[in-house]
Amino acid sequence: MITEAPPTVLLRHLVAGSWEEGTGAPLVSANPARPHEEVAHGLQATASDVDRAMAAASAAARDWARTPMHERGAVLARAAGALERRADELGLELAREEGKTLAEGTGEVLRAAQVLRYYGAAGDRAAGEVFASPRRGERILVTRRPLGVVGVITPFNFPIAIPAWKIAPALAYGNTVVWKPASTVPLLAVRLAEALQEGGLPAGVLNLLIGPGQLGAALVEHPGLDGLTFTGSTGVGRRLAAAAAARGVPMQAEMGGKNAAVVLADADLDLAAEQVLLGAFRSTGQKCTATSRLVVDEAVAGAFLDRLRARLDRWTVGDPTDAATHMGPLVSESAAEAVREGIRTALREGAALLHEGQGPDGGAASACFVPPTVLEVPAGPAGTANTAWREEFFGPVLTVVRAAGAEEAFALANDSEFGLSAAVFTQDVSRVLDAVDEIDVGILHVNSESAGADPHVPFGGAKRSGYGPKEQGGAAQEFFTHTTTVYLRGGTPA
Ligand code: UN1
């Protein structure tokens, strides 16, 4: 059953603790499954709002940094509770705004709450280190201080979980924030900011500006900025990193992926087919951790691909708010058109179309839908030069290549400028250990899909996937604080 559209919501920005309507160009957040349907609307923020938001964050910085970490954490924990109470409502808004299924949308809201709770307990964890001193009567402490005012720029594909995993550690470790979310998902940004306000966040500690990419550029150029965290496309990330480096501002960027699943000859093929399906097509393939390449041992390729196709035949594409739907649309018509263009290019370059799934049933048809698509490129240099092997499509497209044995399969998995995540399917522990040694990625899944991330362990990529420190767990403390090494002696001779 498809849920009826609720009324459109008025978008507002949060500056210095006040919600305000913007003064920039109009912005409409549309439902990609039904593009005529408005989810939210408002006026965008402008570059002068960046100045005001930065001033507010800067004014709030000293007091927030001096607030005990347990008190800062308590705000995050209360915000988590607010999200949990509204999970169904916000999950539906997320599905309508971004296009992932209702189950994934609600799951993502709860995941954001889980992230807030994890950083809510930061005060209970180590806040620094103590070293012995080579000098009598002295200790050496390594303490941590917040960076100051941090810019947060977030993508459309996890409209609340990624903002939570950047903003929660930024705040827990004592920074104040100016946040620019992707303009395709503004409503969920408003919802996260509301939850944090409800949790008791003081005015100016988090400022939210909704608007175009120029806001991000204004943020990185602002002289008051002390750090910048970004997740999004490789092109934008590199431009921001260059601008940040030119100004000496620490930056963390999480960018592209072209993640491989490797299915070895001894793998449990049913388990592997199910996990590859989820990795490639859940969230319509719009995850930086999605499986977009499949390396399958030629000995089992036919049997594996039969299983994958059988699952895809039962995979329903349609309105994401319909509980029977497995996969919704892409976030926008231009995103869908870029994926269609990528597929056409790949076919022109010699890829074979192994499977093209069903589109949505008549009623839900919109140009934002692309059916799940499986391409195969030939083994050898011509195949691995194919656009579908090299470039991140950020959509429901899986590119298959056959390999002769584990060694070749691991080399193919590494055949990418990116190194975010990978999945390997085998029941042989020796091959697992080889994979750990051989596959150069930030995240390796053994017998599970390539996407997924827990908040208490590092998240981020190898090679060109990431820039600067990783996210989550202890890695977040590395980025959002800097150390002061304190040579500590008493005031009287020892
Ligand atoms: C996940 O795999 O569940 O933008 C999270 C992305 C990543 C997050 C992936 N930063 O898709």
Short mmCIF file of C-alpha atoms and ligand atoms in Angstrom, two decimals:
data_model
loop_
_atom_site.label_atom_id
_atom_site.label_comp_id
_atom_site.label_asym_id
_atom_site.label_seq_id
_atom_site.Cartn_x
_atom_site.Cartn_y
_atom_site.Cartn_z
CA MET A 1 0.00 0.00 0.00
CA ILE A 2 1.31 3.45 -0.91
CA THR A 3 1.04 6.10 1.78
CA GLU A 4 -0.88 9.27 0.94
CA ALA A 5 1.19 12.45 0.66
CA PRO A 6 1.25 14.62 3.80
CA PRO A 7 1.31 18.41 3.32
CA THR A 8 4.57 20.04 2.23
CA VAL A 9 6.83 21.35 5.02
CA LEU A 10 8.33 24.87 5.16
CA LEU A 11 12.14 24.66 5.24
CA ARG A 12 14.04 26.92 7.61
CA HIS A 13 17.66 27.51 8.56
CA LEU A 14 19.07 27.47 12.08
CA VAL A 15 21.38 30.38 12.95
CA ALA A 16 22.37 31.35 16.50
CA GLY A 17 19.54 29.27 17.94
CA SER A 18 16.76 30.82 15.80
CA TRP A 19 14.90 29.21 12.95
CA GLU A 20 14.72 31.61 10.03
CA GLU A 21 13.36 31.64 6.51
CA GLY A 22 16.06 32.21 3.91
CA THR A 23 16.43 35.09 1.51
CA GLY A 24 17.95 33.16 -1.43
CA ALA A 25 16.42 31.38 -4.41
CA PRO A 26 13.42 29.11 -3.91
CA LEU A 27 14.12 25.44 -3.16
CA VAL A 28 11.69 22.57 -3.59
CA SER A 29 12.43 19.14 -2.17
CA ALA A 30 10.51 16.74 -4.43
CA ASN A 31 9.69 13.07 -4.02
CA PRO A 32 11.77 11.27 -6.68
CA ALA A 33 9.20 8.46 -6.93
CA ARG A 34 6.51 11.04 -7.73
CA PRO A 35 8.36 14.19 -8.82
CA HIS A 36 5.21 16.32 -8.97
CA GLU A 37 4.83 15.75 -5.23
CA GLU A 38 6.49 18.33 -2.99
CA VAL A 39 7.99 17.12 0.30
CA ALA A 40 9.26 20.49 1.53
CA HIS A 41 9.94 23.95 0.16
CA GLY A 42 11.53 27.23 1.21
CA LEU A 43 14.13 29.82 0.33
CA GLN A 44 17.82 28.91 0.26
CA ALA A 45 20.52 30.46 2.44
CA THR A 46 23.09 32.79 0.88
CA ALA A 47 26.82 33.43 1.34
CA SER A 48 26.06 36.26 3.79
CA ASP A 49 24.23 33.72 5.96
CA VAL A 50 27.52 31.77 6.10
CA ASP A 51 29.12 34.82 7.72
CA ARG A 52 26.34 35.05 10.30
CA ALA A 53 26.38 31.31 11.01
CA MET A 54 30.18 31.35 11.40
CA ALA A 55 29.91 34.32 13.77
CA ALA A 56 27.29 32.45 15.84
CA ALA A 57 29.41 29.28 15.96
CA SER A 58 32.45 31.28 16.91
CA ALA A 59 30.59 33.15 19.69
CA ALA A 60 29.35 29.82 21.13
CA ALA A 61 32.70 28.02 20.87
CA ARG A 62 34.39 28.93 24.15
CA ASP A 63 31.49 28.13 26.41
CA TRP A 64 30.71 24.85 24.61
CA ALA A 65 34.35 23.75 24.78
CA ARG A 66 34.27 24.38 28.55
CA THR A 67 31.02 22.49 29.06
CA PRO A 68 31.90 19.12 30.66
CA MET A 69 31.98 16.33 28.10
CA HIS A 70 29.34 14.43 30.08
CA GLU A 71 26.96 17.39 29.72
CA ARG A 72 27.65 17.66 26.01
CA GLY A 73 27.05 13.92 25.74
CA ALA A 74 23.76 14.19 27.60
CA VAL A 75 22.48 16.56 24.89
CA LEU A 76 23.33 13.96 22.25
CA ALA A 77 21.66 11.17 24.22
CA ARG A 78 18.46 13.21 24.59
CA ALA A 79 18.54 13.99 20.85
CA ALA A 80 18.86 10.23 20.21
CA GLY A 81 15.69 9.69 22.24
CA ALA A 82 13.90 12.36 20.20
CA LEU A 83 14.86 10.60 16.95
CA GLU A 84 13.79 7.21 18.32
CA ARG A 85 10.37 8.59 19.26
CA ARG A 86 9.90 10.02 15.76
CA ALA A 87 11.59 7.16 13.85
CA ASP A 88 8.51 6.07 11.87
CA GLU A 89 7.50 9.60 10.92
CA LEU A 90 11.05 10.63 9.97
CA GLY A 91 11.69 7.32 8.18
CA LEU A 92 8.70 8.04 5.95
CA GLU A 93 9.93 11.58 5.28
CA LEU A 94 13.34 10.17 4.43
CA ALA A 95 11.89 7.63 1.99
CA ARG A 96 9.79 10.35 0.36
CA GLU A 97 12.65 12.82 0.13
CA GLU A 98 15.57 10.56 -0.82
CA GLY A 99 13.91 7.53 -2.41
CA LYS A 100 15.25 4.65 -0.31
CA THR A 101 12.67 2.21 1.03
CA LEU A 102 10.63 2.89 4.12
CA ALA A 103 12.42 0.09 6.02
CA GLU A 104 15.80 1.54 5.09
CA GLY A 105 14.62 5.07 5.90
CA THR A 106 13.37 4.14 9.36
CA GLY A 107 16.49 2.03 9.90
CA GLU A 108 18.63 5.02 9.02
CA VAL A 109 16.86 7.28 11.54
CA LEU A 110 17.48 4.66 14.24
CA ARG A 111 21.07 4.37 13.11
CA ALA A 112 21.49 8.13 13.53
CA ALA A 113 20.13 7.73 17.06
CA GLN A 114 22.62 4.92 17.72
CA VAL A 115 25.48 7.17 16.55
CA LEU A 116 24.29 9.99 18.84
CA ARG A 117 24.19 7.57 21.76
CA TYR A 118 27.68 6.29 21.03
CA TYR A 119 29.15 9.80 21.10
CA GLY A 120 26.83 10.68 23.96
CA ALA A 121 28.99 8.33 26.05
CA ALA A 122 32.29 9.91 24.91
CA GLY A 123 32.80 11.31 28.42
CA ASP A 124 33.11 7.76 29.74
CA ARG A 125 36.06 7.00 27.46
CA ALA A 126 39.71 8.03 27.53
CA ALA A 127 40.19 11.76 27.07
CA GLY A 128 43.98 11.62 26.63
CA GLU A 129 47.10 9.75 27.63
CA VAL A 130 49.74 9.88 30.36
CA PHE A 131 53.41 9.10 29.66
CA ALA A 132 56.32 8.66 32.03
CA SER A 133 58.91 11.41 31.92
CA PRO A 134 62.68 10.84 31.73
CA ARG A 135 63.00 13.66 34.32
CA ARG A 136 62.43 13.26 38.03
CA GLY A 137 59.20 14.73 39.39
CA GLU A 138 57.59 15.13 35.99
CA ARG A 139 54.72 13.45 34.12
CA ILE A 140 53.81 14.02 30.50
CA LEU A 141 50.10 14.32 29.69
CA VAL A 142 48.64 14.32 26.23
CA THR A 143 45.36 16.19 26.50
CA ARG A 144 42.85 16.93 23.76
CA ARG A 145 41.24 20.19 22.75
CA PRO A 146 38.49 20.82 20.21
CA LEU A 147 39.50 22.28 16.85
CA GLY A 148 37.03 25.15 17.29
CA VAL A 149 34.46 25.93 14.58
CA VAL A 150 33.98 23.02 12.21
CA GLY A 151 32.25 23.01 8.80
CA VAL A 152 30.19 19.93 7.99
CA ILE A 153 29.17 19.20 4.38
CA THR A 154 27.01 16.12 3.87
CA PRO A 155 25.67 14.15 0.88
CA PHE A 156 22.14 13.16 -0.10
CA ASN A 157 22.42 9.40 0.23
CA PHE A 158 22.31 9.10 4.02
CA PRO A 159 20.40 12.28 4.85
CA ILE A 160 20.47 11.76 8.62
CA ALA A 161 23.02 9.02 9.45
CA ILE A 162 26.05 10.67 7.83
CA PRO A 163 25.24 14.09 9.35
CA ALA A 164 24.87 12.37 12.72
CA TRP A 165 28.21 10.62 12.45
CA LYS A 166 29.97 13.89 11.67
CA ILE A 167 28.03 16.29 13.89
CA ALA A 168 27.84 14.01 16.97
CA PRO A 169 31.62 13.61 17.39
CA ALA A 170 32.22 17.26 16.44
CA LEU A 171 29.91 18.33 19.28
CA ALA A 172 30.92 15.64 21.78
CA TYR A 173 34.56 16.69 21.50
CA GLY A 174 33.64 20.34 22.06
CA ASN A 175 33.47 21.93 18.61
CA THR A 176 30.73 24.17 17.28
CA VAL A 177 29.35 23.51 13.82
CA VAL A 178 28.14 25.17 10.64
CA TRP A 179 26.40 22.50 8.56
CA LYS A 180 25.51 22.51 4.89
CA PRO A 181 23.55 19.40 3.87
CA ALA A 182 22.88 18.32 0.29
CA SER A 183 20.10 20.52 -1.03
CA THR A 184 18.19 17.44 -2.30
CA VAL A 185 17.50 16.27 1.28
CA PRO A 186 16.91 19.45 3.32
CA LEU A 187 13.96 18.20 5.35
CA LEU A 188 15.90 15.45 7.12
CA ALA A 189 18.58 18.00 7.96
CA VAL A 190 15.95 20.16 9.63
CA ARG A 191 14.75 17.08 11.55
CA LEU A 192 18.23 16.28 12.93
CA ALA A 193 18.78 19.89 13.98
CA GLU A 194 15.35 19.90 15.66
CA ALA A 195 16.24 16.73 17.61
CA LEU A 196 19.49 18.29 18.82
CA GLN A 197 17.66 21.45 19.86
CA GLU A 198 15.11 19.31 21.69
CA GLY A 199 18.05 17.61 23.40
CA GLY A 200 19.06 21.00 24.82
CA LEU A 201 21.84 22.16 22.48
CA PRO A 202 22.71 25.80 23.32
CA ALA A 203 22.17 28.52 20.70
CA GLY A 204 24.91 28.84 18.09
CA VAL A 205 26.53 25.45 18.79
CA LEU A 206 24.95 23.98 15.65
CA ASN A 207 24.00 26.18 12.72
CA LEU A 208 22.23 24.74 9.68
CA LEU A 209 22.24 26.40 6.26
CA ILE A 210 20.35 24.85 3.37
CA GLY A 211 21.41 25.88 -0.09
CA PRO A 212 23.62 25.42 -3.13
CA GLY A 213 27.24 24.25 -3.39
CA GLN A 214 28.45 27.86 -3.22
CA LEU A 215 27.68 27.77 0.51
CA GLY A 216 30.29 25.03 0.89
CA ALA A 217 32.78 27.14 -1.04
CA ALA A 218 32.01 30.15 1.18
CA LEU A 219 32.46 27.96 4.25
CA VAL A 220 35.91 26.67 3.28
CA GLU A 221 37.04 30.20 2.39
CA HIS A 222 35.86 31.65 5.70
CA PRO A 223 38.77 32.83 7.88
CA GLY A 224 37.04 31.60 11.05
CA LEU A 225 36.90 27.95 9.96
CA ASP A 226 39.07 25.57 12.04
CA GLY A 227 38.22 22.23 10.37
CA LEU A 228 36.09 20.77 7.60
CA THR A 229 34.52 17.34 7.23
CA PHE A 230 32.99 16.29 3.93
CA THR A 231 31.36 13.25 2.40
CA GLY A 232 30.38 13.33 -1.25
CA SER A 233 31.72 13.16 -4.76
CA THR A 234 35.42 12.86 -5.52
CA GLY A 235 35.44 16.03 -7.64
CA VAL A 236 33.87 18.28 -5.00
CA GLY A 237 35.90 16.66 -2.20
CA ARG A 238 39.20 17.30 -3.97
CA ARG A 239 38.29 20.94 -4.70
CA LEU A 240 37.35 21.52 -1.07
CA ALA A 241 40.50 19.72 0.15
CA ALA A 242 42.65 21.93 -2.09
CA ALA A 243 40.96 25.07 -0.75
CA ALA A 244 41.27 23.86 2.85
CA ALA A 245 44.95 22.96 2.39
CA ALA A 246 45.65 26.36 0.85
CA ARG A 247 44.35 27.93 4.04
CA GLY A 248 45.94 25.37 6.40
CA VAL A 249 42.57 24.07 7.58
CA PRO A 250 42.45 20.38 8.60
CA MET A 251 40.08 18.44 6.39
CA GLN A 252 38.54 15.02 6.36
CA ALA A 253 36.95 13.86 3.12
CA GLU A 254 35.15 10.62 2.35
CA MET A 255 34.69 10.33 -1.39
CA GLY A 256 34.40 7.70 -4.11
CA GLY A 257 34.21 3.95 -4.10
CA LYS A 258 34.16 1.22 -6.72
CA ASN A 259 33.80 -1.64 -4.33
CA ALA A 260 34.35 -5.21 -5.38
CA ALA A 261 32.69 -8.38 -4.15
CA VAL A 262 34.93 -11.39 -4.74
CA VAL A 263 33.21 -14.77 -4.99
CA LEU A 264 35.73 -17.60 -4.83
CA ALA A 265 35.17 -21.13 -6.13
CA ASP A 266 34.44 -22.62 -2.68
CA ALA A 267 31.97 -19.91 -1.58
CA ASP A 268 28.46 -20.66 -0.36
CA LEU A 269 26.82 -19.42 -3.56
CA ASP A 270 23.35 -18.85 -2.10
CA LEU A 271 24.75 -16.73 0.73
CA ALA A 272 27.03 -14.87 -1.69
CA ALA A 273 24.21 -14.19 -4.19
CA GLU A 274 21.97 -12.79 -1.46
CA GLN A 275 24.70 -10.56 -0.04
CA VAL A 276 25.86 -9.32 -3.45
CA LEU A 277 22.24 -8.47 -4.29
CA LEU A 278 21.89 -6.41 -1.10
CA GLY A 279 25.31 -4.79 -1.49
CA ALA A 280 24.70 -3.77 -5.08
CA PHE A 281 21.05 -2.75 -5.08
CA ARG A 282 19.91 -1.73 -1.62
CA SER A 283 19.45 2.05 -1.43
CA THR A 284 19.36 1.86 -5.26
CA GLY A 285 23.14 1.44 -5.23
CA GLN A 286 23.55 4.97 -3.88
CA LYS A 287 26.10 4.21 -1.17
CA CYS A 288 29.78 4.90 -1.37
CA THR A 289 30.15 1.39 0.07
CA ALA A 290 27.82 -0.27 -2.47
CA THR A 291 29.07 -3.29 -4.42
CA SER A 292 29.58 -2.06 -7.97
CA ARG A 293 32.10 -4.66 -9.19
CA LEU A 294 31.79 -8.41 -8.94
CA VAL A 295 34.80 -10.66 -9.42
CA VAL A 296 33.66 -14.24 -9.65
CA ASP A 297 35.81 -17.34 -10.07
CA GLU A 298 35.15 -18.69 -13.57
CA ALA A 299 34.63 -22.17 -12.11
CA VAL A 300 31.41 -21.05 -10.40
CA ALA A 301 30.47 -17.99 -12.47
CA GLY A 302 27.53 -19.62 -14.28
CA ALA A 303 26.05 -21.12 -11.13
CA PHE A 304 26.52 -17.89 -9.18
CA LEU A 305 25.03 -15.62 -11.85
CA ASP A 306 21.99 -17.93 -12.20
CA ARG A 307 21.35 -17.52 -8.48
CA LEU A 308 21.80 -13.76 -8.64
CA ARG A 309 19.42 -13.45 -11.62
CA ALA A 310 16.81 -15.61 -9.88
CA ARG A 311 16.89 -13.23 -6.93
CA LEU A 312 16.74 -10.18 -9.17
CA ASP A 313 13.64 -11.61 -10.85
CA ARG A 314 11.91 -11.38 -7.47
CA TRP A 315 13.31 -7.92 -6.67
CA THR A 316 10.53 -5.33 -6.79
CA VAL A 317 11.23 -1.81 -7.99
CA GLY A 318 8.64 0.81 -7.15
CA ASP A 319 7.43 3.46 -4.77
CA PRO A 320 9.71 3.25 -1.70
CA THR A 321 6.84 3.94 0.67
CA ASP A 322 5.12 0.73 -0.48
CA ALA A 323 6.16 -2.00 1.99
CA ALA A 324 6.46 -4.54 -0.87
CA THR A 325 9.16 -2.50 -2.65
CA HIS A 326 12.80 -3.62 -2.52
CA MET A 327 14.27 -0.71 -4.44
CA GLY A 328 13.11 2.86 -5.06
CA PRO A 329 14.21 5.52 -7.53
CA LEU A 330 17.45 7.43 -7.68
CA VAL A 331 17.49 10.73 -5.85
CA SER A 332 16.83 12.91 -8.93
CA GLU A 333 16.22 12.81 -12.63
CA SER A 334 19.73 14.09 -13.35
CA ALA A 335 21.26 11.35 -11.17
CA ALA A 336 19.18 8.72 -13.02
CA GLU A 337 20.11 10.17 -16.42
CA ALA A 338 23.81 10.07 -15.50
CA VAL A 339 23.49 6.36 -14.63
CA ARG A 340 21.61 5.63 -17.87
CA GLU A 341 24.33 7.44 -19.80
CA GLY A 342 26.99 5.40 -17.97
CA ILE A 343 25.26 2.17 -18.95
CA ARG A 344 25.02 3.27 -22.61
CA THR A 345 28.73 4.15 -22.62
CA ALA A 346 29.66 0.80 -21.04
CA LEU A 347 27.64 -1.12 -23.65
CA ARG A 348 29.24 0.91 -26.45
CA GLU A 349 32.65 0.06 -25.01
CA GLY A 350 31.91 -3.66 -25.19
CA ALA A 351 30.16 -4.62 -21.95
CA ALA A 352 27.42 -7.26 -22.24
CA LEU A 353 24.02 -6.75 -20.62
CA LEU A 354 23.56 -9.79 -18.34
CA HIS A 355 20.41 -8.63 -16.63
CA GLU A 356 18.10 -5.65 -16.76
CA GLY A 357 15.46 -5.78 -14.05
CA GLN A 358 11.88 -4.66 -14.18
CA GLY A 359 11.14 -0.96 -13.85
CA PRO A 360 8.34 0.19 -11.55
CA ASP A 361 4.72 -0.63 -12.31
CA GLY A 362 2.86 2.00 -14.33
CA GLY A 363 1.55 4.15 -11.45
CA ALA A 364 4.96 4.82 -9.92
CA ALA A 365 6.78 5.54 -13.19
CA SER A 366 9.09 8.54 -12.98
CA ALA A 367 12.28 9.38 -14.87
CA CYS A 368 14.19 8.90 -11.58
CA PHE A 369 13.92 5.10 -11.82
CA VAL A 370 16.69 2.92 -13.23
CA PRO A 371 16.11 -0.85 -13.01
CA PRO A 372 18.77 -3.07 -11.40
CA THR A 373 21.33 -3.74 -14.12
CA VAL A 374 24.10 -6.34 -14.35
CA LEU A 375 26.83 -5.86 -16.95
CA GLU A 376 29.74 -8.15 -17.78
CA VAL A 377 33.09 -7.02 -19.10
CA PRO A 378 35.53 -9.50 -20.66
CA ALA A 379 38.57 -10.59 -18.66
CA GLY A 380 41.70 -8.73 -19.74
CA PRO A 381 42.74 -5.14 -20.35
CA ALA A 382 39.89 -4.26 -22.73
CA GLY A 383 37.35 -5.30 -20.09
CA THR A 384 38.98 -3.52 -17.19
CA ALA A 385 39.34 -0.34 -19.26
CA ASN A 386 35.53 -0.21 -19.53
CA THR A 387 33.83 2.80 -17.93
CA ALA A 388 31.59 0.44 -15.95
CA TRP A 389 34.66 -1.13 -14.36
CA ARG A 390 36.50 2.10 -13.61
CA GLU A 391 33.97 4.80 -12.78
CA GLU A 392 31.62 5.12 -9.85
CA PHE A 393 28.05 5.24 -11.25
CA PHE A 394 26.39 5.65 -7.84
CA GLY A 395 23.37 3.70 -8.98
CA PRO A 396 21.97 0.16 -9.31
CA VAL A 397 24.61 -1.18 -11.70
CA LEU A 398 26.86 -4.17 -11.03
CA THR A 399 29.79 -4.91 -13.36
CA VAL A 400 30.97 -8.52 -13.48
CA VAL A 401 34.30 -9.96 -14.51
CA ARG A 402 35.43 -13.60 -14.33
CA ALA A 403 38.74 -14.54 -12.71
CA ALA A 404 40.94 -17.63 -12.85
CA GLY A 405 41.53 -18.36 -9.16
CA ALA A 406 41.89 -16.38 -5.95
CA GLU A 407 45.13 -14.58 -6.75
CA GLU A 408 43.77 -13.11 -9.97
CA ALA A 409 40.49 -12.28 -8.23
CA PHE A 410 42.26 -10.27 -5.50
CA ALA A 411 44.36 -8.44 -8.13
CA LEU A 412 41.16 -7.51 -9.97
CA ALA A 413 39.56 -6.30 -6.73
CA ASN A 414 42.58 -3.99 -6.32
CA ASP A 415 42.32 -2.76 -9.90
CA SER A 416 40.75 0.59 -9.00
CA GLU A 417 41.93 4.03 -7.95
CA PHE A 418 39.50 3.69 -5.04
CA GLY A 419 39.81 1.47 -1.96
CA LEU A 420 36.83 2.04 0.29
CA SER A 421 35.30 -1.39 0.93
CA ALA A 422 35.28 -4.91 -0.45
CA ALA A 423 33.52 -8.18 0.26
CA VAL A 424 35.04 -11.63 -0.10
CA PHE A 425 33.05 -14.85 -0.16
CA THR A 426 34.88 -18.07 0.72
CA GLN A 427 34.77 -20.76 3.40
CA ASP A 428 38.51 -21.30 3.33
CA VAL A 429 40.23 -19.47 6.18
CA SER A 430 43.54 -19.44 4.30
CA ARG A 431 41.91 -17.50 1.45
CA VAL A 432 40.38 -15.13 4.02
CA LEU A 433 43.82 -14.43 5.45
CA ASP A 434 45.18 -13.87 1.93
CA ALA A 435 42.34 -11.42 1.27
CA VAL A 436 43.15 -9.47 4.44
CA ASP A 437 46.77 -9.20 3.28
CA GLU A 438 46.11 -8.59 -0.40
CA ILE A 439 43.00 -6.44 -0.80
CA ASP A 440 43.85 -2.79 -0.25
CA VAL A 441 40.70 -1.28 1.24
CA GLY A 442 39.60 0.58 4.36
CA ILE A 443 36.78 -1.88 5.09
CA LEU A 444 36.75 -5.59 4.30
CA HIS A 445 33.66 -7.75 4.74
CA VAL A 446 34.14 -11.51 4.86
CA ASN A 447 30.99 -13.34 3.78
CA SER A 448 28.82 -10.24 4.08
CA GLU A 449 27.94 -7.37 1.74
CA SER A 450 30.34 -4.49 1.14
CA ALA A 451 28.14 -1.81 2.76
CA GLY A 452 27.49 -1.24 6.46
CA ALA A 453 29.41 0.49 9.21
CA ASP A 454 29.34 0.39 13.02
CA PRO A 455 29.82 3.65 14.94
CA HIS A 456 32.54 2.37 17.30
CA VAL A 457 35.13 1.35 14.68
CA PRO A 458 36.99 3.37 12.04
CA PHE A 459 35.23 4.06 8.76
CA GLY A 460 36.98 5.27 5.63
CA GLY A 461 38.89 4.23 2.58
CA ALA A 462 42.34 3.45 1.28
CA LYS A 463 43.86 4.94 -1.88
CA ARG A 464 41.81 7.75 -3.47
CA SER A 465 38.60 7.04 -1.53
CA GLY A 466 39.46 9.18 1.46
CA TYR A 467 41.55 12.14 2.48
CA GLY A 468 42.64 12.96 6.01
CA PRO A 469 41.74 10.98 9.15
CA LYS A 470 39.00 8.35 9.08
CA GLU A 471 35.61 8.72 10.69
CA GLN A 472 33.82 7.03 13.60
CA GLY A 473 35.11 5.31 16.72
CA GLY A 474 38.48 6.50 18.01
CA ALA A 475 39.28 7.90 14.56
CA ALA A 476 36.68 10.65 15.05
CA GLN A 477 38.49 11.88 18.16
CA GLU A 478 41.68 12.07 16.08
CA PHE A 479 40.06 14.43 13.61
CA PHE A 480 37.84 16.56 15.82
CA THR A 481 40.50 17.31 18.44
CA HIS A 482 44.15 18.23 18.52
CA THR A 483 46.54 17.25 21.25
CA THR A 484 48.40 19.38 23.74
CA THR A 485 51.44 17.68 25.23
CA VAL A 486 51.76 18.86 28.80
CA TYR A 487 55.13 18.51 30.58
CA LEU A 488 53.84 18.58 34.11
CA ARG A 489 55.91 19.28 37.24
CA GLY A 490 54.88 20.47 40.67
CA GLY A 491 55.77 24.03 41.71
CA THR A 492 58.35 22.91 44.22
CA PRO A 493 61.56 20.91 43.46
CA ALA A 494 60.97 17.13 43.52
C1 UN1 B 1 27.06 2.18 4.96
O1 UN1 B 1 27.74 1.45 4.23
O2 UN1 B 1 26.07 1.74 5.57
O3 UN1 B 1 28.24 7.85 1.68
C2 UN1 B 1 27.41 3.60 5.17
C3 UN1 B 1 28.29 6.66 1.99
C4 UN1 B 1 29.17 6.27 3.14
C5 UN1 B 1 28.40 5.63 4.24
C6 UN1 B 1 28.11 4.21 4.00
N1 UN1 B 1 29.83 7.44 3.65
O4 UN1 B 1 27.62 5.85 1.38
#
